[in-house]
Coordinates of C-alpha atoms and ligand atoms in Angstrom, one line a residue:
M1 CA 144.6 66.6 131.6
K2 CA 145.0 69.8 129.6
S3 CA 143.2 70.1 126.6
A4 CA 145.0 71.4 123.2
G5 CA 144.6 75.1 122.8
Q6 CA 144.5 75.8 126.6
A7 CA 147.1 77.8 128.0
Q8 CA 148.7 76.4 131.1
K9 CA 150.8 78.2 133.1
K10 CA 153.5 76.8 135.6
E11 CA 155.4 79.4 137.2
N12 CA 156.8 81.5 134.7
Y13 CA 156.4 79.6 131.9
Y14 CA 153.7 78.6 129.3
V15 CA 153.7 75.1 128.1
K16 CA 152.9 74.6 124.5
H17 CA 150.3 77.3 124.0
L18 CA 149.9 81.1 125.0
E19 CA 147.4 84.0 124.2
F20 CA 148.6 87.1 124.1
P21 CA 146.7 89.6 125.8
Q22 CA 144.5 92.1 123.2
N23 CA 146.4 95.3 123.0
A24 CA 150.1 93.1 124.5
T25 CA 153.1 95.1 123.3
L26 CA 156.2 93.8 121.3
E27 CA 158.0 93.8 123.9
Q28 CA 155.4 92.2 126.2
K29 CA 154.6 89.7 123.4
V30 CA 158.6 88.7 123.0
D31 CA 158.8 88.3 126.7
M32 CA 156.0 85.6 127.1
A33 CA 156.8 83.9 123.8
A34 CA 160.4 83.4 125.5
R35 CA 158.6 81.5 128.2
L36 CA 156.7 79.0 125.9
I37 CA 158.5 75.7 126.4
P38 CA 157.7 72.3 125.4
T39 CA 155.1 69.2 127.1
P40 CA 157.5 66.5 128.6
Q41 CA 156.5 64.3 125.8
Q42 CA 157.4 66.9 123.1
L43 CA 160.8 67.3 124.8
S44 CA 161.7 64.1 124.9
W45 CA 160.7 63.6 121.3
Q46 CA 163.0 66.6 120.7
Q47 CA 165.8 64.4 122.4
M48 CA 165.6 61.7 120.0
E49 CA 167.0 64.0 116.9
L50 CA 166.8 60.6 114.8
T51 CA 163.3 58.8 113.7
A52 CA 162.9 56.3 111.3
F53 CA 159.7 55.6 109.6
L54 CA 159.2 52.1 107.7
H55 CA 156.5 52.6 104.5
F56 CA 155.3 49.2 104.1
G57 CA 151.9 47.5 102.8
I58 CA 149.9 46.6 99.7
N59 CA 152.1 49.1 98.1
T60 CA 154.9 47.1 98.4
F61 CA 153.4 44.2 96.5
T62 CA 151.9 46.5 93.7
G63 CA 154.6 48.9 93.3
R64 CA 152.4 52.4 93.8
E65 CA 153.0 54.7 96.5
W66 CA 149.2 55.7 96.6
G67 CA 147.0 52.4 96.4
D68 CA 143.3 53.1 95.6
G69 CA 141.8 50.7 98.2
K70 CA 140.8 48.2 95.5
E71 CA 143.7 45.5 96.0
D72 CA 143.5 42.2 96.9
P73 CA 144.7 41.5 100.3
A74 CA 146.2 37.9 98.5
L75 CA 148.8 40.4 97.3
F76 CA 150.3 40.8 100.5
N77 CA 152.5 38.3 101.2
P78 CA 156.1 38.7 102.3
S79 CA 158.7 36.0 102.2
E80 CA 160.7 36.5 104.9
L81 CA 159.5 39.2 106.9
N82 CA 161.8 39.9 110.0
A83 CA 160.9 43.0 111.8
E84 CA 164.1 42.4 114.0
Q85 CA 166.1 42.9 111.1
W86 CA 164.2 46.3 110.6
V87 CA 165.0 47.3 114.4
R88 CA 168.8 45.9 114.7
T89 CA 169.8 47.9 111.3
L90 CA 168.0 51.2 112.7
K91 CA 169.1 50.8 116.2
E92 CA 172.6 50.2 114.9
A93 CA 172.6 53.2 112.8
G94 CA 171.8 55.6 115.7
F95 CA 167.6 55.6 115.2
K96 CA 165.7 56.3 118.5
M97 CA 162.6 55.4 117.3
V98 CA 160.6 53.5 114.6
L99 CA 157.2 54.3 113.2
L100 CA 155.2 51.9 111.3
T101 CA 153.0 52.8 108.5
A102 CA 150.1 50.6 110.1
K103 CA 147.3 51.7 107.5
H104 CA 148.4 54.0 104.1
H105 CA 145.6 55.5 102.2
D106 CA 144.9 52.3 100.4
G107 CA 143.2 51.4 104.0
F108 CA 145.1 48.1 104.1
C109 CA 145.9 47.2 107.8
L110 CA 149.0 45.6 108.9
W111 CA 147.3 44.1 112.1
P112 CA 144.2 41.7 112.2
T113 CA 141.6 44.7 113.2
A114 CA 138.1 43.9 114.1
T115 CA 137.1 46.7 112.2
T116 CA 137.6 45.4 108.4
K117 CA 138.6 42.5 106.3
H118 CA 141.3 44.7 104.5
S119 CA 144.1 43.8 106.8
V120 CA 147.0 41.0 107.2
A121 CA 144.4 38.9 108.5
S122 CA 143.1 38.0 104.8
S123 CA 146.3 37.7 103.3
P124 CA 148.2 34.2 102.9
W125 CA 150.9 35.4 104.7
K126 CA 151.3 33.4 108.0
K127 CA 148.2 32.1 106.8
G128 CA 146.6 35.1 107.8
Q129 CA 147.6 34.9 111.3
G130 CA 150.3 37.5 111.2
D131 CA 150.8 41.0 113.1
V132 CA 153.0 42.9 111.3
V133 CA 152.4 45.8 113.8
R134 CA 153.3 42.9 117.0
E135 CA 156.3 41.9 115.3
L136 CA 157.3 45.5 115.1
R137 CA 156.4 46.1 118.5
K138 CA 158.3 42.6 120.0
A139 CA 161.5 43.5 117.8
C140 CA 161.5 47.1 119.6
D141 CA 161.5 45.5 123.0
K142 CA 164.3 43.7 122.2
Y143 CA 166.1 46.5 120.7
D144 CA 165.0 49.0 123.3
M145 CA 163.6 51.5 120.4
K146 CA 160.7 53.5 120.6
F147 CA 157.6 52.7 118.4
G148 CA 155.0 54.7 116.5
V149 CA 152.5 54.6 114.6
Y150 CA 151.5 56.2 111.5
L151 CA 147.5 55.7 110.7
S152 CA 145.9 57.1 107.6
P153 CA 143.0 59.4 108.0
W154 CA 142.2 59.3 104.6
D155 CA 141.1 55.4 103.8
R156 CA 140.1 54.7 99.8
N157 CA 138.8 51.1 101.0
A158 CA 136.5 52.2 104.0
E159 CA 132.8 52.1 102.6
C160 CA 131.9 54.5 105.6
Y161 CA 134.8 57.2 104.6
G162 CA 132.6 60.2 103.5
D163 CA 129.7 59.7 106.0
S164 CA 132.1 61.7 108.3
P165 CA 130.6 60.0 111.8
R166 CA 130.7 56.8 111.0
Y167 CA 134.1 56.9 109.8
N168 CA 135.0 59.0 112.8
D169 CA 134.0 56.2 114.7
F170 CA 135.6 53.7 112.7
F171 CA 138.7 55.4 112.7
I172 CA 138.6 56.0 116.6
R173 CA 138.2 52.2 116.7
Q174 CA 141.2 51.7 114.9
L175 CA 143.3 54.0 116.7
T176 CA 142.0 52.4 120.1
E177 CA 143.1 48.8 118.7
L178 CA 146.6 50.2 117.9
L179 CA 147.0 52.6 120.9
T180 CA 145.7 49.6 123.5
N181 CA 147.0 46.3 122.0
Y182 CA 150.8 47.2 121.5
G183 CA 152.5 48.8 124.4
E184 CA 153.6 51.9 124.7
V185 CA 153.2 54.2 121.7
H186 CA 155.5 57.2 121.4
E187 CA 154.0 59.1 118.1
V188 CA 151.2 58.9 116.4
W189 CA 151.4 60.4 112.5
F190 CA 148.4 61.3 110.8
D191 CA 149.0 62.2 107.5
G192 CA 147.3 65.8 105.7
A193 CA 146.9 63.8 102.4
N194 CA 143.0 63.8 102.1
G195 CA 140.8 62.8 99.3
E196 CA 137.0 62.7 98.8
G197 CA 135.2 59.4 99.7
P198 CA 133.1 57.0 97.4
N199 CA 130.6 59.6 95.4
G200 CA 132.9 62.7 95.9
R201 CA 131.7 62.7 99.7
K202 CA 133.7 64.9 101.8
Q203 CA 134.9 63.3 105.2
V204 CA 135.1 66.0 108.3
Y205 CA 137.7 64.5 110.8
D206 CA 137.0 64.6 114.7
W207 CA 140.6 65.8 115.4
E208 CA 139.5 66.6 119.0
A209 CA 138.1 62.9 119.4
F210 CA 141.1 61.6 118.0
Y211 CA 143.5 63.2 120.3
K212 CA 141.5 62.9 123.4
T213 CA 142.0 58.7 122.3
I214 CA 145.3 59.7 122.2
Q215 CA 146.0 61.5 125.1
R216 CA 143.6 59.0 127.3
L217 CA 145.3 56.1 126.1
Q218 CA 148.7 57.2 125.5
P219 CA 149.5 60.0 127.8
K220 CA 153.7 60.0 126.4
A221 CA 153.1 59.6 122.7
V222 CA 153.0 63.0 120.1
M223 CA 150.6 63.7 117.6
A224 CA 152.1 64.9 114.3
I225 CA 151.8 66.5 111.6
M226 CA 147.8 66.6 111.6
G227 CA 148.3 66.9 114.9
D228 CA 149.4 69.9 117.0
D229 CA 152.6 68.5 119.1
V230 CA 154.7 68.3 115.9
R231 CA 154.9 70.5 112.8
W232 CA 155.5 68.9 109.3
V233 CA 158.8 70.8 107.9
G234 CA 156.7 71.4 104.7
N235 CA 158.3 69.8 102.3
E236 CA 159.3 65.7 101.8
K237 CA 163.0 66.7 100.7
G238 CA 165.0 66.6 103.9
L239 CA 165.2 70.3 104.2
G240 CA 164.7 72.1 106.8
R241 CA 165.2 75.9 107.5
E242 CA 167.8 77.9 108.8
T243 CA 165.6 80.4 110.8
E244 CA 163.5 77.1 112.6
W245 CA 161.3 78.6 115.6
S246 CA 159.6 75.9 117.6
A247 CA 157.8 78.4 119.4
T248 CA 155.7 79.2 116.4
V249 CA 152.8 81.4 115.0
L250 CA 151.1 79.0 112.9
T251 CA 147.8 77.7 114.1
P252 CA 147.8 73.4 113.8
G253 CA 145.1 72.5 111.7
I254 CA 142.9 70.3 113.6
Y255 CA 141.5 73.7 114.9
T256 CA 138.7 75.2 113.8
R257 CA 140.3 78.3 113.8
S258 CA 143.7 77.6 111.9
E259 CA 142.1 78.3 108.8
E260 CA 141.7 82.2 109.8
N261 CA 144.4 82.5 112.0
N262 CA 146.6 81.4 109.1
K263 CA 145.4 83.3 106.4
R264 CA 145.3 86.8 108.5
L265 CA 149.0 86.2 109.2
G266 CA 149.7 84.7 105.6
V267 CA 151.5 81.7 107.1
F268 CA 151.5 78.1 106.0
S269 CA 153.4 74.8 106.6
K270 CA 155.8 76.2 104.3
A271 CA 156.1 79.6 105.0
K272 CA 159.7 80.6 105.4
D273 CA 159.0 82.6 108.5
L274 CA 157.0 81.6 111.4
G275 CA 158.1 83.0 114.5
S276 CA 160.1 86.3 114.3
R277 CA 159.2 89.0 116.1
S278 CA 157.3 90.5 112.9
M279 CA 154.9 87.8 113.1
L280 CA 154.8 88.0 116.5
A281 CA 153.5 91.7 116.2
E282 CA 150.4 90.7 114.2
A283 CA 149.8 87.1 116.4
T284 CA 147.3 86.7 118.8
E285 CA 148.5 83.4 119.9
L286 CA 151.7 81.1 120.0
F287 CA 152.4 77.5 119.9
W288 CA 155.2 75.1 120.8
Y289 CA 155.0 73.6 117.7
P290 CA 158.6 71.9 116.5
S291 CA 159.3 70.7 113.0
E292 CA 159.6 67.1 112.1
V293 CA 161.8 66.7 108.6
D294 CA 160.0 63.4 106.8
V295 CA 162.0 62.5 103.7
S296 CA 162.8 58.9 102.1
I297 CA 166.3 57.3 101.5
R298 CA 164.8 56.5 98.3
P299 CA 163.1 58.4 95.6
G300 CA 159.7 56.8 96.9
W301 CA 157.8 56.1 100.1
F302 CA 157.4 52.5 99.3
Y303 CA 159.8 50.1 98.2
H304 CA 160.1 49.4 94.5
A305 CA 163.0 47.4 93.1
E306 CA 163.7 49.5 90.3
E307 CA 164.9 52.4 92.9
D308 CA 167.7 49.8 94.6
T309 CA 170.2 51.8 92.5
K310 CA 168.7 55.1 93.7
V311 CA 169.1 55.4 97.4
K312 CA 170.2 58.5 98.2
S313 CA 174.2 58.8 99.0
L314 CA 176.0 59.1 101.6
K315 CA 176.3 63.3 101.1
H316 CA 173.1 63.3 100.3
L317 CA 171.8 61.8 103.5
S318 CA 174.8 63.8 105.4
D319 CA 173.7 67.0 104.2
I320 CA 170.0 65.7 105.1
Y321 CA 171.2 65.6 108.8
F322 CA 172.9 68.9 108.6
Q323 CA 169.8 70.7 107.6
S324 CA 167.5 68.8 109.5
V325 CA 168.7 67.7 113.1
G326 CA 171.2 70.5 112.4
Y327 CA 168.3 73.2 111.9
N328 CA 166.6 72.5 115.3
S329 CA 164.1 69.9 113.6
V330 CA 164.0 65.9 114.4
L331 CA 164.9 64.0 111.3
L332 CA 162.6 61.1 110.2
L333 CA 164.0 58.9 107.7
N334 CA 162.1 56.3 105.7
I335 CA 163.8 53.1 105.0
P336 CA 160.5 51.2 103.3
P337 CA 161.1 46.9 103.7
D338 CA 161.5 45.4 100.6
R339 CA 158.8 42.5 99.3
R340 CA 161.1 39.9 101.1
G341 CA 160.2 42.0 104.2
L342 CA 163.4 42.7 104.9
I343 CA 165.3 45.9 105.0
H344 CA 167.0 46.0 101.3
E345 CA 171.0 45.4 101.3
A346 CA 171.3 48.6 99.8
D347 CA 169.8 50.8 102.5
V348 CA 171.6 48.6 104.9
K349 CA 174.6 49.6 103.7
R350 CA 174.3 53.2 103.6
L351 CA 172.7 53.4 107.1
K352 CA 175.9 51.5 108.1
D353 CA 177.9 54.3 106.5
F354 CA 175.6 57.1 107.3
A355 CA 176.3 56.2 110.9
A356 CA 180.0 55.5 110.9
Y357 CA 180.2 58.8 109.3
R358 CA 178.2 60.8 112.4
K359 CA 180.4 58.4 114.4
R360 CA 183.6 59.8 112.8
V361 CA 182.7 63.5 113.3
F362 CA 180.8 63.8 116.4
A363 CA 182.9 61.7 118.6
D364 CA 185.7 64.0 118.9
N365 CA 184.2 67.1 120.4
R366 CA 187.3 69.8 120.5
V367 CA 185.3 72.6 122.5
V368 CA 186.8 72.6 126.0
K369 CA 184.3 72.7 128.8
G370 CA 181.5 73.3 126.0
R371 CA 178.6 71.8 128.6
K372 CA 178.6 74.4 130.9
E373 CA 175.4 76.3 130.7
W374 CA 175.9 79.7 129.5
N375 CA 173.3 82.5 130.4
A376 CA 173.6 85.1 127.7
V377 CA 171.8 88.4 127.1
S378 CA 171.4 90.4 123.8
G379 CA 175.0 91.2 123.1
S380 CA 177.4 89.3 125.1
E381 CA 180.1 86.7 123.8
K382 CA 181.8 83.9 125.3
I383 CA 185.5 82.6 124.5
Y384 CA 185.7 78.6 124.4
S385 CA 189.1 77.0 124.3
L386 CA 189.9 74.5 121.7
K387 CA 191.5 71.3 122.2
S388 CA 195.5 71.9 120.8
E389 CA 195.7 72.0 117.3
S390 CA 192.5 71.9 116.4
E391 CA 191.2 71.9 112.9
I392 CA 187.3 72.0 112.6
N393 CA 184.7 73.1 110.1
V394 CA 181.7 72.5 112.0
V395 CA 180.0 74.5 115.5
M396 CA 177.6 73.1 117.1
L397 CA 175.0 75.3 119.2
Q398 CA 172.1 74.2 121.8
E399 CA 169.7 75.9 123.7
D400 CA 168.1 74.3 127.3
I401 CA 164.7 74.6 125.6
A402 CA 162.7 73.5 128.4
K403 CA 163.3 76.9 129.5
G404 CA 162.1 78.3 125.8
Q405 CA 163.5 79.1 122.6
R406 CA 165.6 82.3 122.9
V407 CA 168.2 83.1 120.5
E408 CA 167.3 85.2 117.6
S409 CA 170.8 85.9 115.9
F410 CA 174.5 84.8 116.8
A411 CA 177.9 84.7 115.2
V412 CA 180.7 82.6 115.4
E413 CA 184.5 83.4 115.4
V414 CA 187.9 81.6 115.8
L415 CA 191.2 82.4 116.9
T416 CA 193.2 81.2 114.1
E417 CA 197.0 82.2 113.6
Q418 CA 196.1 85.6 111.9
G419 CA 193.7 86.7 114.6
W420 CA 190.2 86.6 115.5
Q421 CA 188.1 85.5 112.3
E422 CA 184.4 85.2 111.7
V423 CA 182.8 81.3 110.5
G424 CA 179.6 81.9 110.5
Q425 CA 176.4 83.6 111.7
G426 CA 172.5 82.4 112.1
T427 CA 169.8 83.4 113.6
T428 CA 167.8 80.8 115.6
V429 CA 169.4 77.9 117.4
G430 CA 166.8 76.1 119.5
Y431 CA 167.4 72.2 120.4
K432 CA 170.2 72.2 118.3
R433 CA 172.1 74.0 115.3
L434 CA 175.1 72.9 113.2
L435 CA 176.9 75.5 111.4
R436 CA 179.1 74.2 108.4
F437 CA 182.3 76.4 107.3
P438 CA 185.3 75.7 105.4
A439 CA 188.1 74.1 107.7
V440 CA 190.3 76.1 109.9
K441 CA 192.9 75.7 112.1
A442 CA 192.1 77.4 115.8
S443 CA 193.0 77.7 119.0
Q444 CA 190.0 79.3 120.5
L445 CA 185.9 80.2 119.6
K446 CA 184.1 83.1 120.2
V447 CA 180.3 82.8 120.2
K448 CA 178.5 86.3 120.1
I449 CA 174.6 86.2 121.0
N450 CA 173.6 89.2 118.9
E451 CA 170.0 89.7 120.0
C452 CA 167.8 87.1 122.1
R453 CA 164.7 87.5 124.0
L454 CA 165.6 87.4 127.9
T455 CA 168.3 85.7 128.9
A456 CA 169.1 82.6 126.2
H457 CA 170.4 79.3 128.1
I458 CA 173.0 78.2 126.1
S459 CA 173.5 74.4 127.2
Q460 CA 176.2 73.2 124.6
V461 CA 178.7 74.7 122.5
G462 CA 180.9 71.8 120.4
A463 CA 183.2 72.1 117.5
F464 CA 183.9 69.4 115.3
Y465 CA 185.9 68.2 111.6
A466 CA 183.4 66.6 109.7
T467 CA 185.6 65.0 106.2
P468 CA 183.9 66.2 103.2
L469 CA 182.1 64.0 101.0
Q470 CA 182.2 64.0 97.3
E471 CA 178.8 63.0 95.3
D472 CA 179.3 59.0 94.5
N473 CA 179.7 58.8 90.8
Q474 CA 176.4 57.0 90.7
T475 CA 174.6 58.3 87.5
E476 CA 170.7 58.9 88.3
S477 CA 169.3 57.1 85.4
W478 CA 165.6 58.3 84.9
N479 CA 165.9 58.1 80.9
D480 CA 167.7 55.9 78.8
L481 CA 167.6 57.4 75.0
P482 CA 169.4 60.5 74.6
R483 CA 166.8 63.7 74.2
K484 CA 168.6 65.0 71.7
E485 CA 167.1 62.4 69.2
W486 CA 163.8 63.0 70.3
K487 CA 161.4 65.7 68.2
Q488 CA 158.4 67.3 70.3
V489 CA 155.5 66.5 67.7
A490 CA 152.7 68.1 69.9
A491 CA 152.8 70.6 73.3
S492 CA 149.5 69.3 74.4
P493 CA 148.7 66.6 74.7
L494 CA 152.7 66.0 74.7
T495 CA 153.5 63.7 72.1
I496 CA 157.2 62.6 71.1
D497 CA 159.3 60.9 68.6
L498 CA 161.7 59.0 70.2
G499 CA 163.6 58.8 66.8
K500 CA 163.7 55.0 66.1
M501 CA 161.7 52.0 67.2
V502 CA 162.2 50.9 70.7
Q503 CA 160.9 48.3 73.2
L504 CA 160.0 50.1 76.4
S505 CA 159.7 48.6 80.0
A506 CA 158.8 51.8 81.4
F507 CA 158.4 55.9 81.5
T508 CA 159.6 58.5 83.9
Y509 CA 158.1 61.7 85.0
A510 CA 160.6 64.3 86.6
P511 CA 159.2 67.5 87.4
L512 CA 161.7 70.0 86.6
K513 CA 164.4 71.0 89.3
A514 CA 162.2 68.8 91.7
E515 CA 159.6 71.7 92.3
A516 CA 156.0 71.2 92.8
K517 CA 154.1 73.2 90.2
P518 CA 149.9 74.0 89.7
T519 CA 150.8 73.0 85.8
M520 CA 152.4 69.4 86.7
A521 CA 150.9 66.1 86.4
F522 CA 148.9 64.5 88.5
Q523 CA 146.5 62.2 86.8
Y524 CA 147.6 60.8 83.3
K525 CA 146.9 58.4 80.3
F526 CA 150.3 56.9 78.5
Y527 CA 149.9 56.1 74.9
V528 CA 152.5 54.3 72.2
S529 CA 152.5 54.1 68.9
T530 CA 154.5 52.9 66.1
D531 CA 153.7 55.1 63.2
G532 CA 152.7 58.5 65.2
K533 CA 148.7 57.7 63.8
S534 CA 147.2 54.7 65.8
W535 CA 147.8 54.8 69.3
A536 CA 147.3 52.3 71.9
E537 CA 147.1 53.2 75.6
V538 CA 149.6 51.4 78.0
P539 CA 147.8 50.2 80.7
T540 CA 148.8 51.9 84.2
N541 CA 147.8 53.3 87.6
G542 CA 147.4 56.5 86.1
E543 CA 148.3 58.5 88.8
F544 CA 151.7 60.2 89.7
S545 CA 150.8 59.6 94.0
N546 CA 151.7 62.2 96.1
I547 CA 153.7 64.4 93.3
M548 CA 152.6 67.5 94.9
H549 CA 154.7 66.9 97.7
N550 CA 157.2 64.7 96.8
P551 CA 158.1 66.2 93.6
L552 CA 160.5 63.7 92.5
P553 CA 161.0 61.4 89.3
Q554 CA 158.6 58.4 89.7
T555 CA 159.0 55.7 87.5
V556 CA 155.7 53.8 85.7
T557 CA 156.6 50.5 85.0
F558 CA 154.5 48.4 82.6
N559 CA 153.2 44.8 82.9
K560 CA 155.0 44.1 80.1
G561 CA 157.1 45.4 77.3
V562 CA 155.7 47.5 74.5
Q563 CA 156.8 48.6 71.1
A564 CA 157.2 52.2 70.2
R565 CA 158.5 55.3 68.2
F566 CA 156.1 57.6 69.4
I567 CA 154.5 58.5 73.0
K568 CA 152.2 60.5 74.2
L569 CA 151.0 61.7 77.7
E570 CA 147.6 63.0 78.5
A571 CA 147.7 64.2 82.0
T572 CA 145.7 67.0 84.4
T573 CA 147.2 68.6 87.0
P574 CA 146.0 67.7 91.1
A575 CA 143.3 70.7 90.5
A576 CA 142.0 68.5 87.7
T577 CA 142.7 71.1 84.5
I578 CA 144.8 70.3 82.0
A579 CA 148.3 69.9 82.8
K580 CA 152.0 70.8 81.0
V581 CA 154.5 68.7 80.9
E582 CA 157.7 69.5 79.4
M583 CA 159.7 67.0 77.1
N584 CA 162.8 67.1 79.1
E585 CA 160.7 66.0 81.9
I586 CA 160.0 62.6 80.6
G587 CA 162.2 59.4 80.4
V588 CA 162.0 56.4 78.8
I589 CA 163.5 53.4 80.2
V590 CA 164.2 50.8 77.4
A591 CA 163.5 46.7 78.2
P592 CA 166.8 44.7 78.8
Ligands
FUL1 C1 152.4 62.1 102.3 C2 151.8 60.7 102.0 O1 150.7 61.1 101.0 C3 153.0 59.8 101.5 O2 152.5 58.6 100.9 C4 153.4 59.4 102.3 O3 153.0 58.5 103.4 C5 154.3 60.8 103.2 C6 154.8 60.7 104.6 O4 153.3 61.3 103.5 O5 151.8 63.0 102.4

């Protein structure tokens, strides 16, 4: 078995990883980079294109995004859990794999583990006899769906967390249960979020041992995010990069040398360029480490009833598709089951519309003989005929990545009644590149490979017409009271006079432009006042969980309505300094 980090030379190719010889010239490096290929697991993972996340657990019942591990398992009690409804819905919508949060940061396990009492076995659901992981497994078998697990390394419940060897052993036991008792697993997702253990203890993970456990028990699985098979795209907004190299200079985080390597090259998961020639020039090694775009169909990862009207629109989902699958990435779309244990009607409907739209667009490929492999060298071009009377606004290019990722620059032209005209250009292609442009009527298509590494193997060229979509008129209501009637009383802590006395049921926090900033709020206290002098703190969970990675609006719903004319937010940043929150980042929801 090959261990992570070892170069493996097969014929002329390097599988997954290579090291450049010292003093290699740029030309030699480019040549080697072109011959870096995915493992069979990585290749079949990429070919799935659409995968689904199911965030479900104790947070579903508390309304939180990150639980603190102190939750009572008695809270977990879905009334109609039906894993077949999840899988059927996703299958019909074109998804090829489902990943369940078997354990999120709160430590609550969705299967009856022998490692802790903090699990479904201590819940009233099915009188403690239930097993969500098993139900999902069975549904996946029934609908021929691949199955994956999310197991959070960060565990806010485990008493041994932070006692590194003990917790590593505990974690491996959990992993072993999941990878032994539930059939074939195709993806294991280890999150990067990593907080402190009890009394500030820092957990040092034994990634090598986790990885060996996966390779031993589930050789077909890829290890994602904190693994070295699948890379986090760098945001939770559903946005890939136009230039997306699967052959990257980014050293995955599980290697001890990763910090040093990545610092020297100035690369990190959000960096724009992870594989161009100028990056290769500086790099000492290269990884086949393809991108996965994870995003939720709703603002939060877990189900919150108040987000039922905020399910992403068809236009938004289709843009996400073009900017993930169409940007050489796999889409991992989260659809969180609700408190009943069902995918909510609003999400079911949106998934159906999304699938129907993709089917409509991609059913009719206008290119004739687009599947004939074309071996292209730098500067070459090829003309394809289009079916008669073609109106197109999407072009699809694919490389046979089993022979490496090679295209560095391309352009596409179409032949119209006015002659040849360029409709678009780009950099990388990789497994799949979708290019959108204003609709044109054309009879031929010309693809130019301006620059590539060695010979590029173009496996497919397609052209389609995608009906333009309009944004729904659904207003994103994150605030019920017009801000022009508010007055900022103080900037720090932010204190606002709402201009009139109201009964509030919630407040919202939406970082400007949905951008994460070091000065934004993470931990907070929220106060109300009727006169601006005497203040009462409203009980909340005090944390805008995961805001650093998902800086979308968050709603904090109160246990009961509160009277207020004045509100005050005392907040600290993720680095525990005083946060800066602006008035227009805050909204209030008035009780009905
Ligand atoms: C993040 C987690 O902290 C979120 O809660 C969610 O699970 C997301 C997929 O990854 O980093």
